[in-house]
Amino acid sequence: METTPKTRLSLAGYAAALSVALGGVWGSGCATGTETEGDVTSAHLLALSSYDASLGSSIDVYGTNFPMPDAGRAYIVFDGLWKASKGDREQIFSEYPLKVLDSGLARWTSFGPYTVPFGDGSQIGEFEGRVSVTVKSRDGETIATDSEPQNVTFKVEPSVLVHELQPLTANCAGPIQRGIGGLAYRIRVEAVGFEPETFTYTMQTPELDRTFWSVRRLATGRFDSFGEDGQLVLPDVPADYQFYGAILIVEATSTSGESFKNAFALGVRRPIEVFYNGNVEPAQFFAPSPVSGCIPGGATSREHTWENVKEQSETRSYDINWSNDWQKTHTVEQGSSRTVGASVVNGIGFSTTDGISYNWGTQSEINGTVKFDFLVEAGIGGRRNYLRDQGVTSSSSSERTRSEGIEVSETTTETESVGESEGGSMGEGYSFVATSAESIGNSFKGQIPAGTFAVLYTQKVRYTRRGVVVTYNQCGEPSEVGELDFTDWSWAIDMGQGTSCPPLPESNLPPASCPANDCDGEL
């Protein structure tokens, strides 16, 4: 086995796959184009970027009136005869989702790596028949079908077929949905349609801006595997990232000197995360408070600059309401700590003694540590929607509150642009201490009309953000295991004006109130 360190490979051919791995994890469906949407009922396929390709290739689909995400989902449809290389013949009608980039361009992202999309999935061959586009609603109802299918011949060339990619300690039923940073993986592949001489395994992590590795092995047959001895470990998610994308490339050379490559991307996450829905709800309006005396406008009006010499601050905090059912079925007592997830097949165990720092691992091994304060901060910075598909039972769940003035480093925003630009997108710095300077700055300038008086007021407002706590098993399958209420603070400023002072002119800010109904009479 030969290990060859490298410094950089061209990522032009893999950016599309990485975009799918990062943006498609949560089904956001964000399009990268800015085309004006047409009539999706007349969506039409014109051509494919290639009519002969190996598994793992990116196939672009050209057409008209492809739907944007809010209008529907596009599928490529194959209707015809599949002729497998071993002589099998099968009449097929298959459809595969497309990633719409704009109204005239989409990408077929499921051409590999784990299966040939035709027949029994294990043979290369040739398709002859009609190809078209179908548009469906999010609930699967057909909105439109292509009235003019294209007659094509599409050939699946010799390929490297990935049969397995999963953690060493797991037994996943199918392809993993996403990777977990810090776990060791094994991969098993097959050369289909050619006699291999070597297999080369390469992993790239372009967002982490670090060197990547490549390992070449002599072939001993059509099948090959790598990672059984712990060589294939996904790097930990860095402290200032919410996730990253890894590109895995398996390249095989044939005895005749040809090269066949299967490249695919994998979103890599922590085993536990916090996601917010992006909504911010006002929970409490405090009474407006005057922060200046009477300021006269004079005979000709005047401009006044107020300096915020007395900065106010509040501590951001959060409450976690864990799923009672999840704790009952996923918890193992271990002395003074509790390990969650270790009793479940393919599970990841979590142990904590304080409810703040969590060790996580598989079987008896500790793979890493995460701090919940950081997960909360990273979730806010990411502003990534989590599509809820299961409820949280928390009628008797324990509740733990954290409210410490902890400075937290910068965060990462999870968007498709991360994959398209092949680099991490850093969010703004964040702190668990909220200050009035963040909301209204350190000074305020206003014009006071002639013959009037002005008084400056500030108002403190408490907000609530609702989030969910998500864990992943070793196969990358998510579970919603808790709800999180995050308390945030903001300040507003206003210039109240009147013809006399005193009495103080009234503020235009809203009166004290408690929309959340949790103020216990204190406003």
Coordinates of C-alpha atoms in Angstrom, one line a residue:
M1 CA 0.0 0.0 0.0
E2 CA 1.4 3.4 -1.0
T3 CA 0.4 6.6 0.8
T4 CA 1.0 9.8 -1.2
P5 CA 0.5 13.2 0.5
K6 CA -0.9 15.9 -1.7
T7 CA -1.4 19.6 -1.4
R8 CA -4.4 20.3 -3.6
L9 CA -6.5 18.9 -6.4
S10 CA -8.7 20.7 -8.8
L11 CA -12.3 20.8 -7.3
A12 CA -14.0 22.1 -10.4
G13 CA -15.5 18.7 -11.2
Y14 CA -16.6 18.1 -7.6
A15 CA -18.1 21.4 -6.5
A16 CA -21.6 20.2 -7.6
A17 CA -21.4 17.1 -5.5
L18 CA -20.2 19.1 -2.5
S19 CA -23.1 21.5 -2.9
V20 CA -25.6 18.7 -2.9
A21 CA -24.0 17.1 0.2
L22 CA -24.2 20.4 2.2
G23 CA -27.3 22.0 0.9
G24 CA -29.4 18.9 0.4
V25 CA -29.0 17.5 3.9
W26 CA -32.1 19.4 5.2
G27 CA -33.9 19.7 2.0
S28 CA -33.7 23.4 1.6
G29 CA -34.0 23.2 -2.2
C30 CA -32.3 26.6 -2.6
A31 CA -31.6 27.4 -6.2
T32 CA -28.4 29.1 -7.3
G33 CA -29.8 30.8 -10.4
T34 CA -31.8 34.0 -10.7
E35 CA -33.9 33.2 -13.7
T36 CA -37.5 34.3 -13.7
E37 CA -39.8 31.3 -13.2
G38 CA -41.9 30.3 -16.2
D39 CA -45.0 28.2 -16.5
V40 CA -43.9 24.9 -14.8
T41 CA -46.8 23.1 -16.4
S42 CA -44.9 23.3 -19.7
A43 CA -41.5 22.2 -18.3
H44 CA -39.6 20.5 -21.1
L45 CA -36.3 18.6 -21.4
L46 CA -34.1 19.7 -24.3
A47 CA -30.8 17.8 -23.8
L48 CA -28.3 16.1 -21.4
S49 CA -24.7 17.2 -20.9
S50 CA -23.6 13.7 -21.6
Y51 CA -25.1 10.5 -23.0
D52 CA -22.4 8.2 -21.8
A53 CA -20.9 8.4 -18.3
S54 CA -19.4 6.5 -15.4
L55 CA -21.0 6.4 -12.0
G56 CA -20.3 9.5 -9.9
S57 CA -20.3 11.8 -12.9
S58 CA -22.4 15.0 -12.8
I59 CA -25.1 15.0 -15.5
D60 CA -26.6 18.4 -16.3
V61 CA -30.1 18.6 -17.7
Y62 CA -31.0 21.5 -20.1
G63 CA -34.6 22.5 -20.7
T64 CA -37.2 25.2 -20.2
N65 CA -39.5 26.2 -17.3
F66 CA -37.9 24.1 -14.6
P67 CA -39.7 24.9 -11.3
M68 CA -38.1 26.8 -8.5
P69 CA -38.4 25.1 -5.1
D70 CA -41.6 26.9 -4.0
A71 CA -43.4 25.9 -7.3
G72 CA -42.6 22.2 -7.3
R73 CA -39.9 19.5 -7.7
A74 CA -38.5 18.4 -11.0
Y75 CA -37.7 14.7 -11.9
I76 CA -36.0 13.2 -14.9
V77 CA -38.0 10.3 -16.3
F78 CA -36.6 7.3 -18.3
D79 CA -39.1 5.2 -20.2
G80 CA -37.7 2.5 -22.4
L81 CA -35.5 -0.6 -22.7
W82 CA -32.5 -1.2 -20.4
K83 CA -29.9 -3.6 -22.0
A84 CA -27.4 -4.8 -19.3
S85 CA -23.9 -5.8 -20.2
K86 CA -24.5 -9.4 -19.2
G87 CA -27.4 -9.7 -21.7
D88 CA -30.4 -9.0 -19.5
R89 CA -33.2 -7.0 -21.1
E90 CA -35.7 -5.0 -19.0
Q91 CA -38.5 -2.6 -19.8
I92 CA -38.2 0.3 -17.3
F93 CA -40.0 3.4 -16.2
S94 CA -37.8 5.2 -13.7
E95 CA -37.7 8.8 -12.4
Y96 CA -35.0 10.6 -10.4
P97 CA -35.0 13.9 -8.6
L98 CA -33.3 16.9 -10.2
K99 CA -31.5 19.7 -8.4
V100 CA -32.8 22.8 -10.2
L101 CA -30.2 25.5 -10.7
D102 CA -32.4 27.9 -12.7
S103 CA -35.4 27.6 -15.0
G104 CA -33.2 26.2 -17.9
L105 CA -30.7 24.1 -16.0
A106 CA -30.9 21.2 -13.6
R107 CA -28.5 18.6 -12.3
W108 CA -29.1 14.8 -12.0
T109 CA -27.3 14.2 -8.7
S110 CA -28.2 10.6 -8.0
F111 CA -26.1 9.0 -10.9
G112 CA -24.1 6.9 -8.4
P113 CA -22.2 6.3 -6.3
Y114 CA -23.9 3.4 -4.7
T115 CA -25.9 1.9 -7.6
V116 CA -26.5 1.9 -11.3
P117 CA -29.8 3.6 -11.7
F118 CA -31.2 1.0 -14.1
G119 CA -32.0 -2.7 -13.8
D120 CA -30.8 -4.5 -10.8
G121 CA -28.3 -1.7 -10.0
S122 CA -25.2 -3.8 -10.4
Q123 CA -24.5 -3.9 -14.2
I124 CA -23.4 -1.4 -16.7
G125 CA -25.2 -1.2 -20.0
E126 CA -27.3 0.9 -22.3
F127 CA -30.7 2.6 -22.1
E128 CA -32.8 3.2 -25.3
G129 CA -36.0 5.1 -25.1
R130 CA -37.6 8.4 -24.1
V131 CA -36.4 10.9 -21.5
S132 CA -38.5 13.7 -20.2
V133 CA -39.2 15.9 -17.2
T134 CA -42.0 15.6 -14.7
V135 CA -43.0 18.3 -12.1
K136 CA -44.5 17.2 -8.8
S137 CA -45.7 19.0 -5.7
R138 CA -44.0 18.6 -2.3
D139 CA -46.5 16.0 -1.4
G140 CA -45.8 13.9 -4.5
E141 CA -48.7 14.9 -6.6
T142 CA -47.9 15.2 -10.4
I143 CA -48.3 18.8 -11.5
A144 CA -47.1 18.5 -15.1
T145 CA -45.6 16.0 -17.5
D146 CA -43.3 16.7 -20.5
S147 CA -45.5 16.7 -23.6
E148 CA -42.5 16.1 -26.0
P149 CA -40.1 13.5 -24.6
Q150 CA -36.7 13.1 -26.2
N151 CA -35.6 9.9 -27.9
V152 CA -32.1 9.1 -26.6
T153 CA -29.5 6.4 -26.1
F154 CA -27.8 6.7 -22.7
K155 CA -24.8 4.4 -21.9
V156 CA -23.5 3.6 -18.5
E157 CA -19.7 3.3 -19.0
P158 CA -17.4 1.0 -16.9
S159 CA -17.5 2.3 -13.3
V160 CA -16.3 2.0 -9.8
L161 CA -19.4 1.0 -7.8
V162 CA -19.4 1.8 -4.0
H163 CA -21.1 -1.1 -2.2
E164 CA -20.5 0.2 1.4
L165 CA -19.4 3.3 3.3
Q166 CA -20.2 3.2 7.0
P167 CA -18.5 3.5 10.4
L168 CA -16.4 0.5 11.6
T169 CA -18.7 0.1 14.6
A170 CA -22.0 0.3 12.7
N171 CA -24.1 -2.0 10.6
C172 CA -26.2 0.4 8.5
A173 CA -28.9 -1.0 6.3
G174 CA -28.2 1.3 3.4
P175 CA -26.0 4.2 2.3
I176 CA -25.2 6.6 5.2
Q177 CA -27.1 9.9 5.1
R178 CA -24.2 12.0 6.4
G179 CA -20.9 11.5 8.2
I180 CA -19.9 12.1 11.8
G181 CA -16.6 13.9 12.4
G182 CA -14.2 11.8 14.5
L183 CA -15.6 8.4 13.4
A184 CA -13.5 5.8 11.5
Y185 CA -15.1 4.5 8.3
R186 CA -14.7 1.5 6.0
I187 CA -15.4 1.6 2.3
R188 CA -16.0 -1.4 -0.1
V189 CA -16.0 -1.0 -3.9
E190 CA -16.2 -3.0 -7.1
A191 CA -14.8 -2.5 -10.5
V192 CA -17.7 -3.0 -12.9
G193 CA -17.0 -3.6 -16.6
F194 CA -13.2 -3.7 -16.5
E195 CA -10.3 -5.6 -14.9
P196 CA -8.7 -3.3 -12.2
E197 CA -4.9 -3.0 -11.6
T198 CA -5.0 -0.4 -8.8
F199 CA -7.5 1.4 -6.6
T200 CA -6.7 4.9 -5.3
Y201 CA -8.7 6.4 -2.4
T202 CA -8.6 10.2 -1.9
M203 CA -10.4 12.4 0.6
Q204 CA -10.6 16.2 0.3
T205 CA -12.0 18.6 2.8
P206 CA -11.8 22.0 0.9
E207 CA -13.6 24.0 3.6
L208 CA -11.0 23.1 6.2
D209 CA -8.2 24.4 4.1
R210 CA -5.9 21.6 5.0
T211 CA -3.9 19.0 3.0
F212 CA -5.7 15.9 2.0
W213 CA -4.5 12.3 1.6
S214 CA -4.5 9.7 -1.2
V215 CA -3.8 6.0 -0.8
R216 CA -3.1 3.7 -3.7
R217 CA -3.5 -0.1 -3.5
L218 CA -2.8 -2.9 -5.9
A219 CA -6.0 -4.7 -6.9
T220 CA -6.4 -8.4 -6.0
G221 CA -9.7 -8.7 -7.9
R222 CA -12.8 -6.8 -8.9
F223 CA -13.6 -6.0 -5.2
D224 CA -11.5 -3.9 -2.9
S225 CA -12.0 -2.4 0.6
F226 CA -10.2 0.2 2.7
G227 CA -10.4 1.5 6.2
E228 CA -10.7 -1.7 8.2
D229 CA -7.6 -0.8 10.2
G230 CA -8.9 2.7 11.1
Q231 CA -7.1 4.6 8.2
L232 CA -10.3 6.4 7.0
V233 CA -11.3 8.8 9.8
L234 CA -13.4 11.9 9.0
P235 CA -11.8 15.0 10.6
D236 CA -13.6 16.5 13.6
V237 CA -15.9 19.5 12.8
P238 CA -13.8 22.5 13.8
A239 CA -14.9 24.7 16.7
D240 CA -15.8 27.6 14.4
Y241 CA -17.8 25.5 11.9
Q242 CA -21.3 24.0 12.2
F243 CA -20.5 21.4 9.6
Y244 CA -18.2 20.8 6.6
G245 CA -18.2 18.9 3.4
A246 CA -15.9 16.0 2.5
I247 CA -15.3 14.8 -1.0
L248 CA -14.4 11.1 -1.4
I249 CA -12.9 9.9 -4.7
V250 CA -12.3 6.3 -5.7
E251 CA -10.2 5.9 -8.8
A252 CA -9.3 2.6 -10.5
T253 CA -6.9 2.0 -13.3
S254 CA -7.5 -0.9 -15.6
T255 CA -5.0 -3.4 -16.8
S256 CA -5.3 -1.7 -20.2
G257 CA -4.3 1.7 -18.8
E258 CA -7.8 3.3 -18.6
S259 CA -8.9 5.3 -15.5
F260 CA -12.4 5.2 -14.0
K261 CA -13.4 7.5 -11.2
N262 CA -16.3 7.7 -8.8
A263 CA -16.4 11.0 -6.8
F264 CA -19.1 11.9 -4.3
A265 CA -19.6 14.3 -1.4
L266 CA -20.6 13.8 2.2
G267 CA -21.8 16.4 4.7
V268 CA -20.0 15.9 8.0
R269 CA -21.6 17.0 11.2
R270 CA -21.3 16.6 15.0
P271 CA -23.4 13.9 16.7
I272 CA -25.5 16.5 18.4
E273 CA -26.6 19.9 17.1
V274 CA -29.1 22.7 17.7
F275 CA -31.2 24.2 14.9
Y276 CA -33.4 27.3 15.0
N277 CA -36.4 28.0 12.8
G278 CA -35.2 31.6 12.3
N279 CA -38.2 33.1 14.0
V280 CA -37.8 35.6 16.8
E281 CA -40.8 36.3 19.0
P282 CA -41.1 39.3 21.5
A283 CA -41.7 38.0 25.0
Q284 CA -41.6 41.2 27.1
F285 CA -41.5 44.9 26.5
F286 CA -40.2 46.8 29.5
A287 CA -41.4 50.3 30.2
P288 CA -39.6 53.0 28.2
S289 CA -37.0 54.8 30.3
P290 CA -35.8 58.4 29.9
V291 CA -32.1 58.7 29.4
S292 CA -31.8 62.4 29.0
G293 CA -33.2 65.6 30.4
C294 CA -35.3 68.2 28.6
I295 CA -33.4 69.2 25.4
P296 CA -34.8 72.5 23.8
G297 CA -35.0 73.0 20.1
G298 CA -34.3 76.7 20.5
A299 CA -35.5 79.4 18.1
T300 CA -34.2 77.8 14.9
S301 CA -34.2 74.1 15.7
R302 CA -31.1 72.1 16.6
E303 CA -29.3 68.8 16.0
H304 CA -28.5 66.9 19.1
T305 CA -26.1 64.0 19.5
W306 CA -26.7 61.8 22.5
E307 CA -23.8 59.8 23.8
N308 CA -24.6 56.4 25.4
V309 CA -22.5 56.8 28.5
K310 CA -24.4 54.2 30.6
E311 CA -24.4 51.0 28.6
Q312 CA -27.0 48.4 29.7
S313 CA -26.4 44.6 29.5
E314 CA -28.3 41.4 30.0
T315 CA -27.2 37.7 29.9
R316 CA -28.5 35.5 27.1
S317 CA -29.7 32.1 28.4
Y318 CA -31.4 29.0 27.3
D319 CA -33.7 26.3 28.7
I320 CA -33.6 22.7 27.3
N321 CA -36.7 20.5 27.4
W322 CA -35.5 16.9 26.6
S323 CA -37.7 14.3 25.1
N324 CA -38.8 12.0 27.9
D325 CA -39.3 9.1 25.5
W326 CA -35.8 9.5 24.1
Q327 CA -34.2 9.6 27.5
K328 CA -36.0 6.4 28.6
T329 CA -35.0 4.4 25.5
H330 CA -31.5 5.8 25.0
T331 CA -30.1 6.2 28.5
V332 CA -27.6 4.0 30.4
E333 CA -26.6 4.8 33.9
Q334 CA -22.9 4.9 34.6
G335 CA -22.1 6.0 38.1
S336 CA -22.6 9.7 38.4
S337 CA -23.0 10.2 34.6
R338 CA -25.6 9.1 32.1
T339 CA -24.7 7.7 28.7
V340 CA -27.4 8.3 26.1
G341 CA -27.5 6.3 22.8
A342 CA -25.2 3.4 23.8
S343 CA -28.1 0.9 24.2
V344 CA -29.3 1.4 20.6
V345 CA -28.1 -0.4 17.5
N346 CA -25.9 1.9 15.5
G347 CA -26.3 4.4 18.3
I348 CA -23.8 7.1 19.5
G349 CA -23.5 7.3 23.3
F350 CA -23.5 10.6 25.2
S351 CA -22.4 11.0 28.8
T352 CA -22.4 14.0 31.0
T353 CA -22.0 14.9 34.7
D354 CA -23.1 18.5 34.4
G355 CA -25.5 18.8 31.4
I356 CA -23.1 21.2 29.8
S357 CA -20.1 19.2 28.4
Y358 CA -21.0 16.0 26.7
N359 CA -18.5 13.1 25.9
W360 CA -19.7 11.1 22.9
G361 CA -18.6 7.8 21.5
T362 CA -19.4 4.3 20.2
Q363 CA -19.3 1.2 22.2
S364 CA -16.8 1.8 25.1
E365 CA -14.7 4.3 23.2
I366 CA -14.9 8.1 23.7
N367 CA -14.5 9.8 20.3
G368 CA -15.0 13.4 21.3
T369 CA -16.5 16.1 23.5
V370 CA -19.0 18.9 22.7
K371 CA -20.1 21.8 24.9
F372 CA -23.8 22.7 24.8
D373 CA -23.1 26.4 25.1
F374 CA -21.2 26.2 21.8
L375 CA -24.0 24.2 20.1
V376 CA -26.5 26.9 21.1
E377 CA -24.3 29.6 19.7
A378 CA -23.4 27.7 16.5
G379 CA -27.1 27.1 15.9
I380 CA -28.0 30.7 16.2
G381 CA -25.1 31.8 14.0
G382 CA -26.0 29.1 11.4
R383 CA -29.6 30.3 11.1
R384 CA -30.4 27.0 9.4
N385 CA -34.0 25.7 9.3
Y386 CA -34.6 22.2 10.6
L387 CA -37.6 20.6 9.0
R388 CA -39.5 19.0 11.9
D389 CA -41.0 15.6 11.1
Q390 CA -41.5 14.2 14.5
G391 CA -42.8 15.4 17.8
V392 CA -41.1 15.8 21.1
T393 CA -42.6 14.3 24.2
S394 CA -41.4 16.3 27.2
S395 CA -44.2 16.3 29.8
S396 CA -41.9 15.2 32.6
S397 CA -38.5 16.0 31.0
S398 CA -35.8 17.5 33.2
E399 CA -35.0 21.1 32.5
R400 CA -31.6 22.7 32.9
T401 CA -30.8 26.4 32.5
R402 CA -27.5 27.9 31.6
S403 CA -26.8 31.7 31.9
E404 CA -23.1 32.5 31.8
G405 CA -21.4 35.5 30.3
I406 CA -19.2 33.5 27.9
E407 CA -17.5 34.9 24.9
V408 CA -17.9 32.6 21.9
S409 CA -15.9 32.6 18.7
E410 CA -17.2 33.1 15.2
T411 CA -19.7 30.8 13.6
T412 CA -20.4 29.2 10.2
T413 CA -23.5 29.7 8.1
E414 CA -24.7 26.6 6.4
T415 CA -25.8 27.5 2.8
E416 CA -25.4 26.1 -0.6
S417 CA -22.9 28.8 -1.4
V418 CA -20.5 27.0 0.9
G419 CA -20.4 24.1 -1.6
E420 CA -20.5 26.2 -4.7
S421 CA -17.6 28.4 -3.6
E422 CA -15.7 25.5 -2.1
G423 CA -15.0 27.4 1.1
G424 CA -16.5 28.0 4.6
S425 CA -18.8 30.9 5.1
M426 CA -18.0 32.5 8.5
G427 CA -20.7 34.3 10.5
E428 CA -20.3 37.2 12.8
G429 CA -18.7 36.9 16.3
Y430 CA -21.2 36.1 19.0
S431 CA -21.4 36.6 22.8
F432 CA -23.7 35.3 25.5
V433 CA -23.8 38.9 26.9
A434 CA -26.2 41.2 25.1
T435 CA -25.5 45.0 25.3
S436 CA -27.5 48.1 24.4
A437 CA -24.6 49.1 22.2
E438 CA -25.3 46.1 19.9
S439 CA -28.8 47.3 19.3
I440 CA -28.6 51.1 19.3
G441 CA -24.9 51.9 19.2
N442 CA -23.0 54.3 21.4
S443 CA -24.5 57.5 20.1
F444 CA -27.8 58.8 18.6
K445 CA -28.3 61.9 16.5
G446 CA -31.7 63.6 16.0
Q447 CA -33.2 66.9 14.9
I448 CA -35.3 68.9 17.4
P449 CA -37.7 71.4 15.8
A450 CA -37.8 75.0 16.9
G451 CA -40.0 75.8 19.8
T452 CA -40.2 72.2 21.0
F453 CA -38.4 70.0 23.6
A454 CA -37.2 66.5 23.3
V455 CA -36.4 63.7 25.7
L456 CA -34.5 60.5 24.7
Y457 CA -36.0 57.1 25.8
T458 CA -34.6 53.6 25.6
Q459 CA -36.7 50.4 25.9
K460 CA -35.4 47.0 26.8
V461 CA -37.1 44.1 25.0
R462 CA -36.8 40.4 25.8
Y463 CA -37.1 38.0 22.8
T464 CA -37.5 34.2 22.6
R465 CA -36.0 32.0 19.9
R466 CA -37.3 28.4 19.6
G467 CA -34.9 25.7 18.5
V468 CA -34.7 21.9 18.4
V469 CA -31.9 19.6 19.6
V470 CA -31.0 16.9 17.0
T471 CA -28.8 13.9 17.4
Y472 CA -27.5 11.5 14.8
N473 CA -26.7 7.8 15.0
Q474 CA -23.7 6.3 13.3
C475 CA -25.5 6.0 10.0
G476 CA -26.2 9.7 10.0
E477 CA -29.9 9.4 10.7
P478 CA -31.3 12.4 12.6
S479 CA -33.6 12.3 15.6
E480 CA -35.2 15.3 17.3
V481 CA -34.6 14.8 21.0
G482 CA -35.5 18.1 22.7
E483 CA -36.7 21.6 22.4
L484 CA -34.7 24.7 23.3
D485 CA -36.0 28.2 24.3
F486 CA -33.3 30.8 23.9
T487 CA -33.7 34.2 25.6
D488 CA -32.3 37.2 23.7
W489 CA -32.3 40.9 24.5
S490 CA -32.5 44.1 22.4
W491 CA -32.8 47.8 23.1
A492 CA -34.8 50.5 21.1
I493 CA -34.3 54.2 21.2
D494 CA -36.8 57.0 20.6
M495 CA -37.0 60.8 20.8
G496 CA -40.2 62.0 22.5
Q497 CA -41.1 65.6 21.6
G498 CA -43.5 68.1 23.0
T499 CA -44.1 71.9 23.3
S500 CA -43.2 72.0 27.0
C501 CA -40.9 70.2 29.4
P502 CA -41.5 69.3 32.2
P503 CA -43.6 67.3 32.2
L504 CA -41.5 65.0 30.0
P505 CA -42.9 64.5 26.5
E506 CA -44.2 60.9 26.0
S507 CA -42.3 58.3 24.2
N508 CA -43.5 56.7 21.0
L509 CA -42.3 53.3 22.1
P510 CA -44.9 50.7 23.0
P511 CA -46.0 50.5 26.6
A512 CA -44.8 47.8 29.0
S513 CA -46.4 44.4 28.2
C514 CA -45.8 40.7 28.4
P515 CA -46.8 38.8 25.2
A516 CA -45.3 35.6 26.5
N517 CA -47.4 35.7 29.7
D518 CA -44.5 34.6 31.8
C519 CA -43.6 37.9 33.6
D520 CA -45.2 37.2 37.0
G521 CA -46.5 40.7 37.2
E522 CA -43.1 42.3 36.6
L523 CA -43.1 44.8 33.7

